[in-house]
Coordinates of C-alpha atoms and ligand atoms in Angstrom, one line a residue:
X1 CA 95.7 114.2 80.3
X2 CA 98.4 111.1 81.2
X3 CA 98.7 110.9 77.8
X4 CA 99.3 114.5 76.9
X5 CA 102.1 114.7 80.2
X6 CA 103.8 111.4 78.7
X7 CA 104.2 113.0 75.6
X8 CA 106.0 116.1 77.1
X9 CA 108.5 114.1 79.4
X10 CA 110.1 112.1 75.9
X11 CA 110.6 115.1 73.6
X12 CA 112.3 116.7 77.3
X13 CA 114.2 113.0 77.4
X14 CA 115.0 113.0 73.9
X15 CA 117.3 116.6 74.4
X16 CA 118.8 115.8 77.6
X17 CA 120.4 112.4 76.4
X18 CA 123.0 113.8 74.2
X19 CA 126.7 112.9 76.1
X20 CA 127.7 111.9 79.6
X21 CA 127.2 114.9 81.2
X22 CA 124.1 117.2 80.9
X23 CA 122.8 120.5 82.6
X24 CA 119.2 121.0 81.9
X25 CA 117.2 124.6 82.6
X26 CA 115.3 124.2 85.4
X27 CA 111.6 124.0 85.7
X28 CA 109.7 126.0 88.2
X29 CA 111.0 124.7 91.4
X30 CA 114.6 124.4 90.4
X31 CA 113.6 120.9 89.6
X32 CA 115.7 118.3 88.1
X33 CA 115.2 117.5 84.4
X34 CA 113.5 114.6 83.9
X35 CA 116.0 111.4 83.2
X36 CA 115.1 108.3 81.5
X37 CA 117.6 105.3 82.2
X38 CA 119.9 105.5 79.6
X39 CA 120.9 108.7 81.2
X40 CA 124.6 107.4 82.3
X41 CA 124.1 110.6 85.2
X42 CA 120.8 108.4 86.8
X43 CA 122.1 106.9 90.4
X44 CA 121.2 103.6 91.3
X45 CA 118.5 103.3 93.9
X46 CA 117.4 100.3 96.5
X47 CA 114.1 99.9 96.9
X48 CA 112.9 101.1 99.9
X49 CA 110.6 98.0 100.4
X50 CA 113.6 95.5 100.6
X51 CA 116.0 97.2 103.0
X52 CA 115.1 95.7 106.6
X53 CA 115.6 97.9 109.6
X54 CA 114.1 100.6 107.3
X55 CA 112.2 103.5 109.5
X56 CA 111.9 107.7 108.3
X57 CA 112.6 110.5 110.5
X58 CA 110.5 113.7 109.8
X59 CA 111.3 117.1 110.9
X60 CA 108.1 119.4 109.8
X61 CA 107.5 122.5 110.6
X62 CA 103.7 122.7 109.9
X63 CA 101.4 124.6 107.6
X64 CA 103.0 128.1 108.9
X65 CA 105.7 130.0 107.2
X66 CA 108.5 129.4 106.1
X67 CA 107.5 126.1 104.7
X68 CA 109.8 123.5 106.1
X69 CA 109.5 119.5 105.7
X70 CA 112.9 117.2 105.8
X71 CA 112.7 113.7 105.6
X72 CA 115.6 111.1 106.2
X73 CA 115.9 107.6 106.6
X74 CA 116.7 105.3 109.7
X75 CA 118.6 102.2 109.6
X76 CA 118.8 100.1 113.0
X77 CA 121.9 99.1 112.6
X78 CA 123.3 102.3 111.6
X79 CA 123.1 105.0 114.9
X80 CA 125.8 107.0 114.2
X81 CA 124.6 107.5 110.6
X82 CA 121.1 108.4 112.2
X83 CA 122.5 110.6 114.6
X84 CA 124.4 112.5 111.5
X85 CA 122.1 113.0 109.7
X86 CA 119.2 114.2 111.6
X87 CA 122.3 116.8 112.9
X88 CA 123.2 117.8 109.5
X89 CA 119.2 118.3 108.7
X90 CA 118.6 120.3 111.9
X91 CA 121.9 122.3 111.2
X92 CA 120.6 123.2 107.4
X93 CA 117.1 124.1 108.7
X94 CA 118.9 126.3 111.2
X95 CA 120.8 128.0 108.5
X96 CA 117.9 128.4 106.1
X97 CA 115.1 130.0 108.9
X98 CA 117.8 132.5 109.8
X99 CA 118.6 133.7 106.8
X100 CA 116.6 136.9 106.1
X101 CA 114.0 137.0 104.3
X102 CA 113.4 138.3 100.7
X103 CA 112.1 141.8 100.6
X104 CA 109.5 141.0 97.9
X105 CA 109.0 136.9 98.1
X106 CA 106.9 135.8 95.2
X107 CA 105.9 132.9 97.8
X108 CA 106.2 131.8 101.4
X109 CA 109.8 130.4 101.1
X110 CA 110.4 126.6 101.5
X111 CA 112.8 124.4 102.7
X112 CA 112.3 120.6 101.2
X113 CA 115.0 117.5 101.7
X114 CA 114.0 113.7 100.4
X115 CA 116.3 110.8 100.3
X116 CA 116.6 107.5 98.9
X117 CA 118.9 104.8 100.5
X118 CA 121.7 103.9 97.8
X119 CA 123.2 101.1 99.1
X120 CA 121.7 99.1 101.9
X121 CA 123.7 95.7 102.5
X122 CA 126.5 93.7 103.3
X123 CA 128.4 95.9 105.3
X124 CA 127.8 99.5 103.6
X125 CA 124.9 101.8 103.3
X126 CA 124.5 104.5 101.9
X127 CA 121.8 107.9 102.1
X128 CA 121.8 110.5 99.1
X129 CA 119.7 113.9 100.0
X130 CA 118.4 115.8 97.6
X131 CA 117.6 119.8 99.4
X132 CA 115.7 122.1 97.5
X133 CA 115.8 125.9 99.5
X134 CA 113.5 128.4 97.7
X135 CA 114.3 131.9 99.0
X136 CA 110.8 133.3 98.1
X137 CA 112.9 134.3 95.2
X138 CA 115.4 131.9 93.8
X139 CA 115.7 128.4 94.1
X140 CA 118.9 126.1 95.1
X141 CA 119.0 122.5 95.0
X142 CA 121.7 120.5 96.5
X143 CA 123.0 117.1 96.9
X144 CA 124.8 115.6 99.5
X145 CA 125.4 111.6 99.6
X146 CA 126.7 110.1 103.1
X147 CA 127.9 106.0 103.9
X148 CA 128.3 104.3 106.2
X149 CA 130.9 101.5 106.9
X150 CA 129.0 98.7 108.9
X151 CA 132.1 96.8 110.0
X152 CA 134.0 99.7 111.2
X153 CA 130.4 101.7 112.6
X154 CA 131.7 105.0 111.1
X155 CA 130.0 107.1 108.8
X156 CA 131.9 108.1 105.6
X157 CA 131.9 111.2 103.5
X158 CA 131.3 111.0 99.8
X159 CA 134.9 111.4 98.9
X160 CA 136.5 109.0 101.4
X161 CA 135.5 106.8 98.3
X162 CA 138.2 108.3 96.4
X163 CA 141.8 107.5 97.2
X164 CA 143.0 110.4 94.3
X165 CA 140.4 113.2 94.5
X166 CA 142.9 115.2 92.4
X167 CA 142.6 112.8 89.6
X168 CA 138.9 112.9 89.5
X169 CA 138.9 116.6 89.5
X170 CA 140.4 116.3 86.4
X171 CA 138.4 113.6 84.8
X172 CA 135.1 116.2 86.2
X173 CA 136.8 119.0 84.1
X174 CA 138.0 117.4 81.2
X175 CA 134.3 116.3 80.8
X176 CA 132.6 119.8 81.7
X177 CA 134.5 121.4 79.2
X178 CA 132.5 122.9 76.7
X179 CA 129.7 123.4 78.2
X180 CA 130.2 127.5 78.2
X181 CA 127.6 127.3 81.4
X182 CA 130.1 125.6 83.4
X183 CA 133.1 127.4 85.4
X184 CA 135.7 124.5 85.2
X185 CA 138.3 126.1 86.6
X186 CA 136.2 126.0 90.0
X187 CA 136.6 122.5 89.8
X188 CA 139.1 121.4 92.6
X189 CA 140.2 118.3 94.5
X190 CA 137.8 120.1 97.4
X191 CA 136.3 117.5 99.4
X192 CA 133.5 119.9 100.0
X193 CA 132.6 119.6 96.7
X194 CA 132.9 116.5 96.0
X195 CA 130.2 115.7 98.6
X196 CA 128.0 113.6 96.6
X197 CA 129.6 110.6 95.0
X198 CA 127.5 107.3 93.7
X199 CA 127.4 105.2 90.9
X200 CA 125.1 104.1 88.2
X201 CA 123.8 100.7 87.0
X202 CA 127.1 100.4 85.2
X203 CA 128.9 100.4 88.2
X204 CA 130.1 104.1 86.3
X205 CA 131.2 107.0 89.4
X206 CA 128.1 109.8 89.1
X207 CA 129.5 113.4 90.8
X208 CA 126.6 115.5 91.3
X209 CA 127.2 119.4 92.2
X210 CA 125.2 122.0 93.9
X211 CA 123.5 124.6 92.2
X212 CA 125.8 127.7 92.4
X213 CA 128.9 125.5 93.2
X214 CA 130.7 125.1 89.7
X215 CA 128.1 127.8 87.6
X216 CA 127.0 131.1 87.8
X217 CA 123.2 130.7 88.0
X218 CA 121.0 127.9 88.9
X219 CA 121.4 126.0 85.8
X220 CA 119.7 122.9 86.6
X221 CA 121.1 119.3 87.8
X222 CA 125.0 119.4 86.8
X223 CA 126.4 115.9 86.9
X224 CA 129.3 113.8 85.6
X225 CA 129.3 110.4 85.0
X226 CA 133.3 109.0 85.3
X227 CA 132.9 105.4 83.3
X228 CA 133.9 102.6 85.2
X229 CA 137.4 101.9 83.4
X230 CA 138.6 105.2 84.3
X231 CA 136.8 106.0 87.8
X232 CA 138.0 102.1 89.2
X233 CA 142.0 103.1 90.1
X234 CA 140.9 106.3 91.7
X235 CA 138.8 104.5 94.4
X236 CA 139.7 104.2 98.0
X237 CA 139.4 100.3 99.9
X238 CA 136.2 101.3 101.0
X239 CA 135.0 103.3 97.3
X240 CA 135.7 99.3 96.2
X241 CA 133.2 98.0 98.5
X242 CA 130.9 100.1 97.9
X243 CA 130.6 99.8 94.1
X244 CA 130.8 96.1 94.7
X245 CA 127.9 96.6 96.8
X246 CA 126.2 98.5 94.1
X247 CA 126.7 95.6 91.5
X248 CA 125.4 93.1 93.6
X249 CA 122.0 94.9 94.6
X250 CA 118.9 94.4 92.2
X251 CA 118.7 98.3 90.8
X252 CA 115.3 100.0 91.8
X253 CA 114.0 103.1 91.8
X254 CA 115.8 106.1 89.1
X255 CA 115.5 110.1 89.9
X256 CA 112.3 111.0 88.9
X257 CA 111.0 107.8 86.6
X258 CA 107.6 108.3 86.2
X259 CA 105.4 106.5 88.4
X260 CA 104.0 103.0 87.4
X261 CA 101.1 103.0 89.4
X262 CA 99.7 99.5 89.9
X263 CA 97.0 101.0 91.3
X264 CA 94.1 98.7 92.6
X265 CA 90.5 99.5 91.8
X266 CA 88.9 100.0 95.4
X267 CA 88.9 103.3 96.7
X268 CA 89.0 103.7 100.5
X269 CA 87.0 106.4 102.2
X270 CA 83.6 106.3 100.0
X271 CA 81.5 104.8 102.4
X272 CA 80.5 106.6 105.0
X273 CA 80.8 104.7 108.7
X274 CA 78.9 103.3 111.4
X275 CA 78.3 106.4 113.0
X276 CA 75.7 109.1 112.0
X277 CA 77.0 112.5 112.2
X278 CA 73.6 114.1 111.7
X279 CA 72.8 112.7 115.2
X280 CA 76.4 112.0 116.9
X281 CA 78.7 115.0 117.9
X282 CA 81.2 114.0 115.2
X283 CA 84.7 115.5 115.3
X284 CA 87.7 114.5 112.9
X285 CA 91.1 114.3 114.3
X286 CA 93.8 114.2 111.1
X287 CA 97.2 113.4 111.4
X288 CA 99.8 114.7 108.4
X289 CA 103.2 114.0 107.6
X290 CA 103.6 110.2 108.9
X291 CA 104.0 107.2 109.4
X292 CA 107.1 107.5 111.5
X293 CA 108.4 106.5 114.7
X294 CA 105.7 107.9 116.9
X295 CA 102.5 106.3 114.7
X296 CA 102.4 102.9 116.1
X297 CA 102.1 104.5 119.6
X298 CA 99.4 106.5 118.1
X299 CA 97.4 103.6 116.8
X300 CA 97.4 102.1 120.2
X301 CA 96.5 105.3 122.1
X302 CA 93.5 105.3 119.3
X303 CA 92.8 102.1 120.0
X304 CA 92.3 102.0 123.4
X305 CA 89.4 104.8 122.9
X306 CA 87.7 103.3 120.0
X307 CA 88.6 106.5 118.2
X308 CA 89.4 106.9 114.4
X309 CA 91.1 109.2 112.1
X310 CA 92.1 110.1 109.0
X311 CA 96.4 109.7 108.1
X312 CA 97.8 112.2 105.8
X313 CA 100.9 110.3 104.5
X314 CA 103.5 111.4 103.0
X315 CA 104.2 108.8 100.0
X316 CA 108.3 108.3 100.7
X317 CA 107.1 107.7 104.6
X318 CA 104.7 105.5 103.4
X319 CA 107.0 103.8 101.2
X320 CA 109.0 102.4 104.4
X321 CA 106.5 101.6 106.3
X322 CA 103.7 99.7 104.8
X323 CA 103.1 97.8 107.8
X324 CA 101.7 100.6 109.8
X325 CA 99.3 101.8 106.9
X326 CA 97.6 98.2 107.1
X327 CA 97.7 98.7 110.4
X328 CA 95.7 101.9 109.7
X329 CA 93.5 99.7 107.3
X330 CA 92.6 97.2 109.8
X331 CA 92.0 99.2 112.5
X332 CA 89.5 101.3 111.0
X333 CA 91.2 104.5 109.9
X334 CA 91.1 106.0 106.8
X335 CA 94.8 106.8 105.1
X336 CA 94.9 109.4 102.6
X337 CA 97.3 111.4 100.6
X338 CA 99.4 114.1 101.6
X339 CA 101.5 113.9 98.6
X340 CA 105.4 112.2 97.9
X341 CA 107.8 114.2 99.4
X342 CA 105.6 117.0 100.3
X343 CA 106.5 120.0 98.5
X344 CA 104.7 123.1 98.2
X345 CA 102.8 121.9 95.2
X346 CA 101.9 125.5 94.4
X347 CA 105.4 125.8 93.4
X348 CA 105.8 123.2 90.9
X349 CA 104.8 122.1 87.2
X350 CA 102.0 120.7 86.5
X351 CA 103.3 117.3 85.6
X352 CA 105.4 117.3 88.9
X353 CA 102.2 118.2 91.2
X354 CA 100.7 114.8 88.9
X355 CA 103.5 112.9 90.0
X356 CA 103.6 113.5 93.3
X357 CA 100.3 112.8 94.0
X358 CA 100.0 110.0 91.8
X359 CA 102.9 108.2 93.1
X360 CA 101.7 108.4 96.8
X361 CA 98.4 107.2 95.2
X362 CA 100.6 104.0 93.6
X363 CA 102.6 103.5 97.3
X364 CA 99.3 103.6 99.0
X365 CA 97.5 101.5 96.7
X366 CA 100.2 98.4 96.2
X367 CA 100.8 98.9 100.5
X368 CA 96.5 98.3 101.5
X369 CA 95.0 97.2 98.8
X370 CA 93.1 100.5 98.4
X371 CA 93.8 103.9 96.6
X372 CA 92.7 107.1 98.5
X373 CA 89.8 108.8 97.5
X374 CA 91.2 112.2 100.2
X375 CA 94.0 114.4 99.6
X376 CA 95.8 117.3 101.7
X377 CA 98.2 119.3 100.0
X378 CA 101.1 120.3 102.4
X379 CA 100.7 123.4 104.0
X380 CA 97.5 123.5 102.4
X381 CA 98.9 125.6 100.0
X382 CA 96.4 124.7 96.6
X383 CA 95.7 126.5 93.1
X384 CA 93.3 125.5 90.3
X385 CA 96.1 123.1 89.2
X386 CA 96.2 121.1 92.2
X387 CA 92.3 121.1 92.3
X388 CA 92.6 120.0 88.4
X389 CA 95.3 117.2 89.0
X390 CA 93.3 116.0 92.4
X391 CA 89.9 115.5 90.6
X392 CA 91.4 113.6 87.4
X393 CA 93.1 111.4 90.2
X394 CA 89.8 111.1 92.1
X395 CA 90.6 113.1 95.1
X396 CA 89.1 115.7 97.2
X397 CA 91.1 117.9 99.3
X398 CA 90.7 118.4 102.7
X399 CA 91.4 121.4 104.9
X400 CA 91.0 121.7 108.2
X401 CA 89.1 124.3 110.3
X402 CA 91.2 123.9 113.9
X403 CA 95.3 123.9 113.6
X404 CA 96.5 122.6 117.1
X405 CA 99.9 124.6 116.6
X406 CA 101.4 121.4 117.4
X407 CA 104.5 121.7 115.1
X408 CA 105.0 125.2 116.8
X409 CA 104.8 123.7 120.7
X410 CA 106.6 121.4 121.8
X411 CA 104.0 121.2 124.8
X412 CA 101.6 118.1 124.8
X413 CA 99.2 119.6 127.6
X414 CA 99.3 123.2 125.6
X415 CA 98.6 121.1 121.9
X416 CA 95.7 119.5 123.9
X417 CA 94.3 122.9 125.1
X418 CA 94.2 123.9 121.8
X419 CA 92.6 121.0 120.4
X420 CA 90.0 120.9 122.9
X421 CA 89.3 124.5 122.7
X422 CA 88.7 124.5 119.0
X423 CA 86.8 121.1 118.4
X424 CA 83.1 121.8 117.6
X425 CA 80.6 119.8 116.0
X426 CA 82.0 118.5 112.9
X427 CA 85.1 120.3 113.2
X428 CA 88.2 118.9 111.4
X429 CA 91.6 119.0 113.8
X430 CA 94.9 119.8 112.2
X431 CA 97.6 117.4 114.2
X432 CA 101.1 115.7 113.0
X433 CA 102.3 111.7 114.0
X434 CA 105.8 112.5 113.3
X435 CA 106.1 114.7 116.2
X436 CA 106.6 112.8 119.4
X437 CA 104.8 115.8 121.7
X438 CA 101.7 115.5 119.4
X439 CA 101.0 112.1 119.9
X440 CA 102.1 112.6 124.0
X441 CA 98.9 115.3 123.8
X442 CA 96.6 112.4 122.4
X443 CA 95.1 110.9 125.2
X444 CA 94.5 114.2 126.9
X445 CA 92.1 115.6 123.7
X446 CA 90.1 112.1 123.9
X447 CA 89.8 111.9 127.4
X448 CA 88.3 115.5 127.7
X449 CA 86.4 115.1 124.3
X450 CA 84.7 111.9 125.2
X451 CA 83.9 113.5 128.6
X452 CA 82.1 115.9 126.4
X453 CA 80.2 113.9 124.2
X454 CA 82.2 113.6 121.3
X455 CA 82.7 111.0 119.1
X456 CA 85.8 110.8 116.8
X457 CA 85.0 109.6 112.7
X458 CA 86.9 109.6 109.5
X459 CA 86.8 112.9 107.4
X460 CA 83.9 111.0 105.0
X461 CA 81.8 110.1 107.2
X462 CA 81.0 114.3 108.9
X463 CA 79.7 114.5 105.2
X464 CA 77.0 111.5 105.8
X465 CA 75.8 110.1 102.7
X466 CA 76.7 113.2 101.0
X467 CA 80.2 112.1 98.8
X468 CA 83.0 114.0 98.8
X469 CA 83.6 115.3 95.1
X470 CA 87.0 115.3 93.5
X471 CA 89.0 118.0 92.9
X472 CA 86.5 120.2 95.8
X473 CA 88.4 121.5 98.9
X474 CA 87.0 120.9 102.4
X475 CA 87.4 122.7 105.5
X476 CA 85.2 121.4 107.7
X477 CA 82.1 118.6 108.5
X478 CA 78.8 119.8 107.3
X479 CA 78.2 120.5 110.7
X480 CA 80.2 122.6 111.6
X481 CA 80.0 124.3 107.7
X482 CA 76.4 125.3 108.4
X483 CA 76.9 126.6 111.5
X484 CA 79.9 128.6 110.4
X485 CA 79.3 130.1 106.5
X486 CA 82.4 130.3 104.3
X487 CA 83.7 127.3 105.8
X488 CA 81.2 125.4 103.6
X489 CA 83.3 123.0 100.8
X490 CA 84.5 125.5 98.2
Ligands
NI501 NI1 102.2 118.4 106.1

């Protein structure tokens, strides 16, 4: 199957490489195409693994509709860049859960933002977001790139890197023209537009546009790559330090390369624990969405109780934060896979539901030493696709039989009630690390559930000896299945 996808993504390369500029027909999803380096449109990337003071923010709404997930990342020495942009993310979730909804939605809309960090040293940084808002009937993808000027503290639009906007408006039109899809004339020195400026390994300018912003329809990814020669003389004092900046950092990750997944041989989550859950009162508490700032508090609030659980990840979180998934490792929780940037996976191409899932796999992997052998899709939305992707990847996907609401309320003692209300024998909790009232209500469910006798295991181990097969869905411990019929693993 690999081998069939890898196929499909060169003859897609093969038609998109044709000039500097492309515009591709979007995939399900208004996805990007699928770039390949030579692509002169493909923005440099740092790795996330080399920038220090690295952290994710993650606003979620949980598995209720609309679907709703924004990530962004944290730099320490950057708060008024922090502060930006989780107001700029709050601000476009705002707008999008307001908006009415479609009359006929062919699916639970969705609003889904991922980053990655552009520049990330000497004295400039830089964040590129990449939204995608599906109406329930049409999709729009935007960019939006922000930096930030260390020496000065200030954070800096995407053209206050250009010192003659009008001059690059030109250069933008002079290169769209032609391409009949493309309304040129819409094309002006608007800094509004020009809202997402960064450069590729060339040290070329790349100007990525909105869907909708300079074409009719949702054509895809429209981008322009300005070469170097021509885009230097047009830059602003701090446009020059940026690209200089650029040049000097060791290029890392490209828009959607395929995954290399050096992706060790041990699986985690096979063996089944100490405890018997044939005899114990086994519950499962599982935490989505993280690691973020809240999960280190978590692990000591666990910690304290002798109580494990199972870690959903997201694979971009997981990405910054490798220290707190062996942290995980070591302390005798089980990390699984709750997919890259966590999209409605429902939603996508096949070959896209394969990358996200194997790329998480790859972060997780290369992070602990072990690949996970458990998978949640987000919102725990799942078709025969997903099931088909998960079991050629090895995984099973897990459910859960008791949502805590937490992402709804923002009240610890109330996310407690409903935890402890709905935990049964072998019962599998729905909870999120990434909000900071979820992990407040932590110590009140295992207080009140070890007053009752409970004892808290990995998702695995409510199955005993029984493995988990890949590709199967899970909604709850055999415990709890038998005593509850169509909750049984289906
Ligand atoms: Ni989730």
């Amino acid at each position: 199957m690999p081998q069939k996808r890898f196929t499909r993504i060169i003859a897609l390369a093969a038609v998109i490489v044709t000039g500097c500029w492309f515009t591709a027909p979007s995939a399900i999803g208004g996805d990007e195409a699928i770039t390949v380096p030579a692509e002169p449109t493909v923005v440099t990337f740092v790795d996330p693994t080399q920038v220090s003071g690295l952290s994710t923010e993650t606003i979620s709404g949980g598995p209720g509709r609309p679907h709703v997930y924004a990530g962004y990342p944290t730099l320490t020495y950057a708060p008024a860049l922090n502060t930006r942009l989780h107001q700029e993310m709050t601000a476009a979730i705002r707008r999008f859960t307001s908006r009415k909804p479609e009359r006929d939605p062919r699916s639970a809309p969705e609003f889904n933002s991922e980053w990655q960090i552009t520049a990330a040293s000497g004295d400039v940084a830089g964040v590129r977001l990449r939204t995608a808002e599906f109406s329930g009937a049409n999709w729009r993808v935007s960019f939006r790139t922000l930096w930030y000027d260390r020496t000065r503290r200030k954070v800096l639009e995407s053209h206050e890197l250009i010192a003659k906007l009008d001059v690059l408006a030109s250069l933008v039109r002079e290169r769209l023209e032609g391409g009949s899809t493309v309304h040129t004339d819409e094309i002006t020195a608007s800094p509004k537009l020009f809202d997402s400026i960064d450069f590729n390994q060339n040290g070329d300018l790349v100007v990525e546009f909105d869907d909708y912003a300079v074409a009719a329809g949702s054509i895809g990814r429209v981008a322009v790559a300005v070469p170097r020669r021509e885009a230097d003389p047009l830059l602003s004092a701090f446009g020059r330090e940026v690209r200089d900046t650029v040049d000097a950092a060791t290029p890392a990750s490209m828009v959607n390369a395929l995954p290399a997944p050096q992706i060790p041989n041990v699986t985690a989550g096979v063996l089944h624990g100490p405890v018997d859950c044939a005899v114990a009162k086994c519950v499962a508490l599982t935490f989505n969405d993280g690691p973020g700032p809240y999960t280190g508090r978590l692990l000591d609030i666990l910690a304290a109780k002798e109580a494990r659980a199972t870690f959903y990840t997201v694979g971009s979180n997981a990405e910054a934060r490798p220290d707190l998934l062996r942290r995980m490792r070591d302390e005798g929780h089980l990390i699984a896979n709750h997919t890259w940037s966590h999209r409605d996976l429902t939603l996508l191409p096949e070959s896209k539901i394969y990358a996200q899932i194997s790329r998480t796999q790859s972060v997780i992997g290369s992070a602990t030493g072990q690949v996970p052998s458990l998978m949640r899709a987000p919102y725990g939305e799942r078709d025969p696709r997903v099931a088909e992707v998960a079991k050629e990847l090895g995984l099973s996907i897990v459910q859960w039989n008791v949502d805590t609401r937490d992402a709804k309320d923002p009240n610890p003692h109330t996310i407690a009630r409903h935890a402890i209300d709905g935990a049964a024998r072998g019962a599998i909790l729905l909870m999120h690390d990434v909000h900071r009232e979820s992990v407040n209500a932590v110590p009140e469910v295992l207080k009140e559930l070890i007053r009752r006798g409970y004892v808290f295991v990995t998702v695995p181990e409510l199955y005993g000896s029984r493995p988990m097969e890949p590709g199967k869905s899970y909604h709850a411990g055999a415990a709890a299945a038998a005593g509850h019929p169509g909750q049984a693993p289906r």
